[in-house]
mmCIF file of C-alpha atoms in Angstrom:
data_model
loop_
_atom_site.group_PDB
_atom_site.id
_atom_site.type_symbol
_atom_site.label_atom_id
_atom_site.label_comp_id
_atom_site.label_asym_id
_atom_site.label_seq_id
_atom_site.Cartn_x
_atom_site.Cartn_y
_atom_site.Cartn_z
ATOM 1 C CA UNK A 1 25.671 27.852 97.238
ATOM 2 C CA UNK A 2 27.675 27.334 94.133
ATOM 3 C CA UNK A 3 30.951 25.271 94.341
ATOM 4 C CA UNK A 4 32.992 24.601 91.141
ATOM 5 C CA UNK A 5 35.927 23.096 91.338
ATOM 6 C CA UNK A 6 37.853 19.896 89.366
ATOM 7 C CA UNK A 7 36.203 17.391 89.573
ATOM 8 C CA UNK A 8 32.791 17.959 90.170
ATOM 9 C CA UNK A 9 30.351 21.210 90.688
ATOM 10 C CA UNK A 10 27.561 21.411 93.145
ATOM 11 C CA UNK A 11 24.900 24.163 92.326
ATOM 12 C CA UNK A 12 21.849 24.797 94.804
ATOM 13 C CA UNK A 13 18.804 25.432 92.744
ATOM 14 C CA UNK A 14 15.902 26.583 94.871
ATOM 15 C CA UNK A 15 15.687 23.545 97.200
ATOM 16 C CA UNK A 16 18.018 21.447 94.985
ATOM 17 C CA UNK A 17 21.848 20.732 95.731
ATOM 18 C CA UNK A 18 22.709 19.120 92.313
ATOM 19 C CA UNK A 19 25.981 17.644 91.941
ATOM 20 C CA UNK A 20 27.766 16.914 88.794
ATOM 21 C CA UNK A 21 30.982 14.987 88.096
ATOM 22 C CA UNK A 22 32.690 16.936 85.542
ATOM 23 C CA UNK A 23 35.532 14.493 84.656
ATOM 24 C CA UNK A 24 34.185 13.588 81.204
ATOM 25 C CA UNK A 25 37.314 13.313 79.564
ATOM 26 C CA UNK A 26 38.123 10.149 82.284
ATOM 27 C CA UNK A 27 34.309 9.113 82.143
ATOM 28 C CA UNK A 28 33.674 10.959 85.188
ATOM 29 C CA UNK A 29 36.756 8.660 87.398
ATOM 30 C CA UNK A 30 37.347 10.070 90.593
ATOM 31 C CA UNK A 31 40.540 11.680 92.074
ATOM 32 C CA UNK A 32 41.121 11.692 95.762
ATOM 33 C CA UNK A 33 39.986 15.600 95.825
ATOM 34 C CA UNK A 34 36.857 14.899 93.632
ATOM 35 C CA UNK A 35 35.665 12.559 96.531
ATOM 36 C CA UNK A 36 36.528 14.564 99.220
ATOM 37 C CA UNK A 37 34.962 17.485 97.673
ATOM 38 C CA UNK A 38 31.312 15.142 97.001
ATOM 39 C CA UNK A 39 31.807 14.115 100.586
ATOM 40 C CA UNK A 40 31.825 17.641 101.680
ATOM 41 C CA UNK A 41 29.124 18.650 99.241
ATOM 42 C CA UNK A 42 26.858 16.242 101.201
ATOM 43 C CA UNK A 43 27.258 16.990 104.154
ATOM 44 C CA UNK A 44 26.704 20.970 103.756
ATOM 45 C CA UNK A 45 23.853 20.146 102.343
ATOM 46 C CA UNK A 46 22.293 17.920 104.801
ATOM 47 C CA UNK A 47 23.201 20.874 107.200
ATOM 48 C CA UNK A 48 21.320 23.492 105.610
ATOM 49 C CA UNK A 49 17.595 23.559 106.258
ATOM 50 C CA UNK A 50 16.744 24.819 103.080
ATOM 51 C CA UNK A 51 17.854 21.821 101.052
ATOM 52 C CA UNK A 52 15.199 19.691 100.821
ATOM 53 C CA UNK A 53 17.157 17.108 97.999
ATOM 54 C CA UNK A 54 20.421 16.389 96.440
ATOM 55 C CA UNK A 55 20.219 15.042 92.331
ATOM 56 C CA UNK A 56 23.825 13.215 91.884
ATOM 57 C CA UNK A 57 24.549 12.998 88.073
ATOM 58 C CA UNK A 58 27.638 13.030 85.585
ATOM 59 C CA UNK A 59 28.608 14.661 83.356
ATOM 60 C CA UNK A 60 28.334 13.755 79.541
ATOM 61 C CA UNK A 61 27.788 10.397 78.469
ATOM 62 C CA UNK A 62 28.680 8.507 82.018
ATOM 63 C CA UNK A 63 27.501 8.271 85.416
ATOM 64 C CA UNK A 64 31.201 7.833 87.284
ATOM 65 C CA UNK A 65 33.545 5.112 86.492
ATOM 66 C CA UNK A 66 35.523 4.458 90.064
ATOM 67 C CA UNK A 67 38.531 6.300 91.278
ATOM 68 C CA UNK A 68 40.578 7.852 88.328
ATOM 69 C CA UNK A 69 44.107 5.611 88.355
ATOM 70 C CA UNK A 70 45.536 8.068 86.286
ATOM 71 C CA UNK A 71 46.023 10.518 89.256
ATOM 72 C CA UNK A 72 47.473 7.799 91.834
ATOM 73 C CA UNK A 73 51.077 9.386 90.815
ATOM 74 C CA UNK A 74 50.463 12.478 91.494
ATOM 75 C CA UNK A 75 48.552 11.384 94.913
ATOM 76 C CA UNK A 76 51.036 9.278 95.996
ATOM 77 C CA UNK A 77 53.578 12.445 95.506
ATOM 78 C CA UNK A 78 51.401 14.329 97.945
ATOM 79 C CA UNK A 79 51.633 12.218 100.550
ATOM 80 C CA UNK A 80 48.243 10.386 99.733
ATOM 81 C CA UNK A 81 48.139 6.805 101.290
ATOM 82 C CA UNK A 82 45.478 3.929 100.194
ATOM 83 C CA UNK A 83 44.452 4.136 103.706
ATOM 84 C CA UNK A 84 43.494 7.843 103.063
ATOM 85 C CA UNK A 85 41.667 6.850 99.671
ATOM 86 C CA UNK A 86 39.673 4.666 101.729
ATOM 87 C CA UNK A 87 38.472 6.367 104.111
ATOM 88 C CA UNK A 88 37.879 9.664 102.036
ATOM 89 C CA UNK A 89 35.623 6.938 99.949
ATOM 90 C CA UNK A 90 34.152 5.758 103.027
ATOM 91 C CA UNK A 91 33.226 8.757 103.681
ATOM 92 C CA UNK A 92 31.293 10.117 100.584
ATOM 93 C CA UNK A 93 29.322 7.141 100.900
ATOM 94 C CA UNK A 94 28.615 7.554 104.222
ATOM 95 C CA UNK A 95 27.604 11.216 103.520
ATOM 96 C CA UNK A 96 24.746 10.160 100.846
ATOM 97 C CA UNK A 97 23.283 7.446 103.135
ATOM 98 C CA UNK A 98 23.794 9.285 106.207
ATOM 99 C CA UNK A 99 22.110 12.576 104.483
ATOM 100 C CA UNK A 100 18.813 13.615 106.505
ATOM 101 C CA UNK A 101 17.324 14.303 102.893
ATOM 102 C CA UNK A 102 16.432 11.901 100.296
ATOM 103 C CA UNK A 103 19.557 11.706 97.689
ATOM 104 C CA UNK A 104 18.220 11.002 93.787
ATOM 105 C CA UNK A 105 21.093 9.117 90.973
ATOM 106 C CA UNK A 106 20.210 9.841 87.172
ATOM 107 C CA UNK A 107 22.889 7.068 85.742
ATOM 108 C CA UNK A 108 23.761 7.261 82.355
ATOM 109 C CA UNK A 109 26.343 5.120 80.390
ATOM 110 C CA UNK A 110 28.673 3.456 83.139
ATOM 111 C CA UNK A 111 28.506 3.094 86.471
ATOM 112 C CA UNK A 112 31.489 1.039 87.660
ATOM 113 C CA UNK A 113 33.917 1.072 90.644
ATOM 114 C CA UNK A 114 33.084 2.840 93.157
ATOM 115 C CA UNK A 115 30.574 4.096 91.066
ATOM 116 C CA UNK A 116 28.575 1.815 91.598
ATOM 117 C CA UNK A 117 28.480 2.389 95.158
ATOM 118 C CA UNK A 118 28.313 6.260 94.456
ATOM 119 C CA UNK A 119 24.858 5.517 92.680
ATOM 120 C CA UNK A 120 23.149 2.663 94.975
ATOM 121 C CA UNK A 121 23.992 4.715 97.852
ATOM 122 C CA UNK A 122 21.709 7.091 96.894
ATOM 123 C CA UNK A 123 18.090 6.461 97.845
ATOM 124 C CA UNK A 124 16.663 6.431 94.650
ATOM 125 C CA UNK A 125 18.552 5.605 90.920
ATOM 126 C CA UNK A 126 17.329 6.412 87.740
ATOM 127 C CA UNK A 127 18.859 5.143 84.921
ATOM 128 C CA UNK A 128 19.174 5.391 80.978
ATOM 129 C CA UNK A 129 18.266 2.310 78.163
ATOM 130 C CA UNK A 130 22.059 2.075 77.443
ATOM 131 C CA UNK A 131 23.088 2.365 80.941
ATOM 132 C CA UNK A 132 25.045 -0.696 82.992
ATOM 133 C CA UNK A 133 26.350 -1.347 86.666
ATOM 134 C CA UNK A 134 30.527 -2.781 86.731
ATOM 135 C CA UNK A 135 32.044 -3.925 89.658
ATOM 136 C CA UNK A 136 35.093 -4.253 87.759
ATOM 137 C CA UNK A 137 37.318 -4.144 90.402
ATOM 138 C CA UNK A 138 38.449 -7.890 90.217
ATOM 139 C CA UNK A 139 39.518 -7.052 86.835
ATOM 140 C CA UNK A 140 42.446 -5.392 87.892
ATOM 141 C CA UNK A 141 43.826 -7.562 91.096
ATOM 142 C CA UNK A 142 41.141 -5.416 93.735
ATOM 143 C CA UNK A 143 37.872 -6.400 95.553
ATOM 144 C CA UNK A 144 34.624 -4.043 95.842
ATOM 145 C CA UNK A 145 35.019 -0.874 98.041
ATOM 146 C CA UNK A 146 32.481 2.069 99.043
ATOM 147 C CA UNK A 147 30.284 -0.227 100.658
ATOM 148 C CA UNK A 148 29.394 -1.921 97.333
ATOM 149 C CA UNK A 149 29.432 -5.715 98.520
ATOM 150 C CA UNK A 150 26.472 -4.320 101.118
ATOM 151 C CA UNK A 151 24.656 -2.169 98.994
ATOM 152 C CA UNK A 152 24.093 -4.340 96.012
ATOM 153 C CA UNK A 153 23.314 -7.682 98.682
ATOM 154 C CA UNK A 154 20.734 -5.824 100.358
ATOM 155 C CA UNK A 155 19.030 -5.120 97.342
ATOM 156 C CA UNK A 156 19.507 -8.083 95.262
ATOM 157 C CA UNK A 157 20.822 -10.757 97.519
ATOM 158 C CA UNK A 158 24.183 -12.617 97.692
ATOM 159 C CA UNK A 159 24.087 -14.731 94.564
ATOM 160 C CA UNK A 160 23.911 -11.787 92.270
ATOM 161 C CA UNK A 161 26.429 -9.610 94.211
ATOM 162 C CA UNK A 162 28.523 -12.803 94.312
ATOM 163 C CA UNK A 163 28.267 -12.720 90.361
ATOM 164 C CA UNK A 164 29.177 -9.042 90.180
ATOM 165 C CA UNK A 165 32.358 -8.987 92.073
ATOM 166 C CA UNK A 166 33.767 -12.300 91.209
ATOM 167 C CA UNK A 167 33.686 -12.023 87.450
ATOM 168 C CA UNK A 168 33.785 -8.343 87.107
ATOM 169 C CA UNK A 169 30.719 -8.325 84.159
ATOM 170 C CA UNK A 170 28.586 -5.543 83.099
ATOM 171 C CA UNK A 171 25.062 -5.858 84.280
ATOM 172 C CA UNK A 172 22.933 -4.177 81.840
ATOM 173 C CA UNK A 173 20.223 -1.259 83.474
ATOM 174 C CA UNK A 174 17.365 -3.529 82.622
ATOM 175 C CA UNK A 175 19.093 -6.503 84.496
ATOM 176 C CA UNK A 176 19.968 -3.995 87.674
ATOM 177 C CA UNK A 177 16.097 -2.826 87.494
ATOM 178 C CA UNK A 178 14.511 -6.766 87.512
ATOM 179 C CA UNK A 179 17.119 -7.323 90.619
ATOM 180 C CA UNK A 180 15.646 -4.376 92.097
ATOM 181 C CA UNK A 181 19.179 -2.281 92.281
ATOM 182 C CA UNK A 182 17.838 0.562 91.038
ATOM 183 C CA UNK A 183 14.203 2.319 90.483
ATOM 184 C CA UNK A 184 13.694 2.633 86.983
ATOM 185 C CA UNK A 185 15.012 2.396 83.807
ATOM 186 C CA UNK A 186 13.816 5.412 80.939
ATOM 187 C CA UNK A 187 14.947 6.376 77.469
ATOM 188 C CA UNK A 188 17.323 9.279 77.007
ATOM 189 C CA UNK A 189 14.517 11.496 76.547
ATOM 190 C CA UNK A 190 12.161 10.094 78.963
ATOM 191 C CA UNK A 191 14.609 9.814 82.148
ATOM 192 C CA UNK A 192 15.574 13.071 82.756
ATOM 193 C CA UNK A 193 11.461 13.992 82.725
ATOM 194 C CA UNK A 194 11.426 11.314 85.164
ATOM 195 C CA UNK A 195 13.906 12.103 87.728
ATOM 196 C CA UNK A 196 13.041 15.769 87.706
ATOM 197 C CA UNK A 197 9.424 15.000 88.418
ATOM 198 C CA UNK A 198 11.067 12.784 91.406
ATOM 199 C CA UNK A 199 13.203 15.476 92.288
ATOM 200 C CA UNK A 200 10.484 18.467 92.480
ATOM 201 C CA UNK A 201 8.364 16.314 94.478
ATOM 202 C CA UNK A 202 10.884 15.690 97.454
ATOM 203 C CA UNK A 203 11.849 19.087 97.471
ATOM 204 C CA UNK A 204 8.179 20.093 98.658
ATOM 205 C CA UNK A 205 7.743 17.252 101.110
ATOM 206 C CA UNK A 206 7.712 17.105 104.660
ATOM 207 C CA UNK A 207 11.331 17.638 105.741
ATOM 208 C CA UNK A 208 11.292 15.425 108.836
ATOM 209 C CA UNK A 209 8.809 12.874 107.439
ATOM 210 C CA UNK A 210 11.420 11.988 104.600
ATOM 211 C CA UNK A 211 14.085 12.105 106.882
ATOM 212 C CA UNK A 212 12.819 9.810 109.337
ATOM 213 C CA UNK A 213 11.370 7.279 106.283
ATOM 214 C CA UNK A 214 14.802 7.522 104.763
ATOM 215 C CA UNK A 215 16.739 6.297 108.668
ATOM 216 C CA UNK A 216 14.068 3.648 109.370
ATOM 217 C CA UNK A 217 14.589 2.033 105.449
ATOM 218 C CA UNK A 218 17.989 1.975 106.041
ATOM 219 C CA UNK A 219 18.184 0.503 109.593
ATOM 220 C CA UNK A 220 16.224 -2.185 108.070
ATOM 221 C CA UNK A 221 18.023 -2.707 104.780
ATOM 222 C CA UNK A 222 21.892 -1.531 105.511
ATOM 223 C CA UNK A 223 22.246 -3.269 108.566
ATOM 224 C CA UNK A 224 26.006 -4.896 107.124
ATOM 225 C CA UNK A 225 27.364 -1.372 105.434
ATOM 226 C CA UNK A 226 29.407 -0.417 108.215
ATOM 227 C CA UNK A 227 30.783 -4.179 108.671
ATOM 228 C CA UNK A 228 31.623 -3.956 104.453
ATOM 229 C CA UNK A 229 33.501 -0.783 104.686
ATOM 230 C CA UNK A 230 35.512 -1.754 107.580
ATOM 231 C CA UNK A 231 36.214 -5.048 105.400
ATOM 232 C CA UNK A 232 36.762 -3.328 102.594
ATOM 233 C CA UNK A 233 39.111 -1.073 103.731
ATOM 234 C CA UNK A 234 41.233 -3.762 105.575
ATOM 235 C CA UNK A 235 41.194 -5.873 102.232
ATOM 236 C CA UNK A 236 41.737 -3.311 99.775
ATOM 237 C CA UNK A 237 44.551 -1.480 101.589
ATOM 238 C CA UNK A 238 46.257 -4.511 101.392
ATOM 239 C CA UNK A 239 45.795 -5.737 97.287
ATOM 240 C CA UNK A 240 46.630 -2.014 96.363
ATOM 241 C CA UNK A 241 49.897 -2.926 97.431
ATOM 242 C CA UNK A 242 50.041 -6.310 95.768
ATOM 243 C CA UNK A 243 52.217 -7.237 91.997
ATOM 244 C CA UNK A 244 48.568 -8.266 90.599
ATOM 245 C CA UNK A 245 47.310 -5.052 90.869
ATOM 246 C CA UNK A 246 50.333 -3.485 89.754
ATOM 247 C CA UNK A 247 49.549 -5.661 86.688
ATOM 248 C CA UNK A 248 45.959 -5.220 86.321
ATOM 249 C CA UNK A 249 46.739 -0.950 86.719
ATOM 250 C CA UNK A 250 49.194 -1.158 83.894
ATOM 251 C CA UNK A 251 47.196 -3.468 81.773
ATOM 252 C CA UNK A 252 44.019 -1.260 82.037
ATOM 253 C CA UNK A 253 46.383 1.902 81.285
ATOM 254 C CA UNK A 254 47.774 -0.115 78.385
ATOM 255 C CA UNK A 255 44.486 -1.559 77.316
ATOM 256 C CA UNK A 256 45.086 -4.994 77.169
ATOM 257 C CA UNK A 257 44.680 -8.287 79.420
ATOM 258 C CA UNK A 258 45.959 -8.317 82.609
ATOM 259 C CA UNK A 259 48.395 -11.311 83.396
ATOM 260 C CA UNK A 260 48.073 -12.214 87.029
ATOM 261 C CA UNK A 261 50.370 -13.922 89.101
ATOM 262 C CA UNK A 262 49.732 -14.451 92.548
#
């Protein structure tokens, strides 16, 4: 199975799906297609029997950097409504936790936005020296979506998730690794040893075992992701409509400060 399409390709290798977001040129941003594409990607995948793992990476120098703003025109002359960015979002995070096989995230450079919630939904991340998390969302007038305010509490509590989504910082990989977000941190040349060695070893282990390890983890440590996406929905549907995210859009298209007013 070999899908290549904007956006993103998806190449089975053997008993590997890999999936790559090929949106360099927008630091691997995501369009509305892109995520309904992953979405779909995932769930053939956890369909077929013969795919024992799926490796999420980007392409170039970043991981994924949220949903591409640049295409919202061209979405909203299609017909595309927030609530349908939502829950197309929803859903390719549901896909990767939902996925019967164990999902692996090399991260390189940025993961922010939704990203962030494409990478810590997977059920192990890997990531570079250079590499950071961003929930820059409040940045531009918006709150956390694609499950993000669950996924990073349940691994590193509310005070640091608190920290993320109020002030919109970069947390450096080695940070993200000491707050237990992610599973390692590696040098360029060292981290894609690593999570191939991860990757080869999942695809020749007991289908069922890992599938049933992989539900029982995340009964016990996602127990709030369906309340957070139902929240975040609700909430984000309505600030995409609102004049500060209007403003913090534009500003971030312009590059400079946002000027909020409500």
């Amino acid at each position: 199975m070999t899908t290549s399409t904007p956006g993103y390709t998806a190449i089975k290798d053997g008993r590997i799906l890999r999936i790559t977001i090929t949106n360099p040129r927008r630091k691997n941003a995501l369009s509305y297609d892109t995520m309904a594409g992953l979405g779909d990607a995932v769930l053939a995948a956890s369909a077929d029997p013969a795919v024992r793992v799926i490796a999420l990476t980007g392409e170039g120098g970043d991981f994924c950097t949220g949903a591409d703003l640049s295409s919202a025109p061209e979405e909203k002359a299609r017909g595309i409504t927030p609530e349908m960015t939502m829950d197309v979002a929803n859903r390719m995070i549901r896909a990767i936790v939902d996925a019967p096989i164990p999902v692996v995230a090399r991260v390189k450079g940025a993961a922010a936005g939704v990203g962030v919630a494409f990478a810590l939904a997977a059920d192990l991340a890997y990531a570079a020296e250079d590499s950071y998390l961003l929930l820059a969302f409040i940045n531009i007038g918006l709150m956390p979506d694609g499950g993000a305010a669950a996924l990073v509490a349940a691994a590193a509590g509310r005070p640091l998730a608190a920290e993320m989504a109020l002030l919109g910082e970069r947390l450096p990989a080695r940070k993200a690794l000491e707050h237990s977000l992610i599973a390692g941190v590696y040098s360029d040349e060292e981290l894609d040893a690593k999570v191939e060695a991860v990757i080869a070893k999942l695809a020749h282990g007991p289908r069922r075992a890992l599938e049933l390890t992989k539900r029982a983890l995340n009964a016990a440590a996602l127990t709030s992701l369906e309340a957070a996406l139902a929240a975040e929905k609700t909430g984000q549907c309505e600030l995409l409509g609102s004049g500060d995210f209007a403003e913090g859009a534009a500003a971030m298209l312009q590059k400079r400060t946002a000027v909020f007013a409500e």
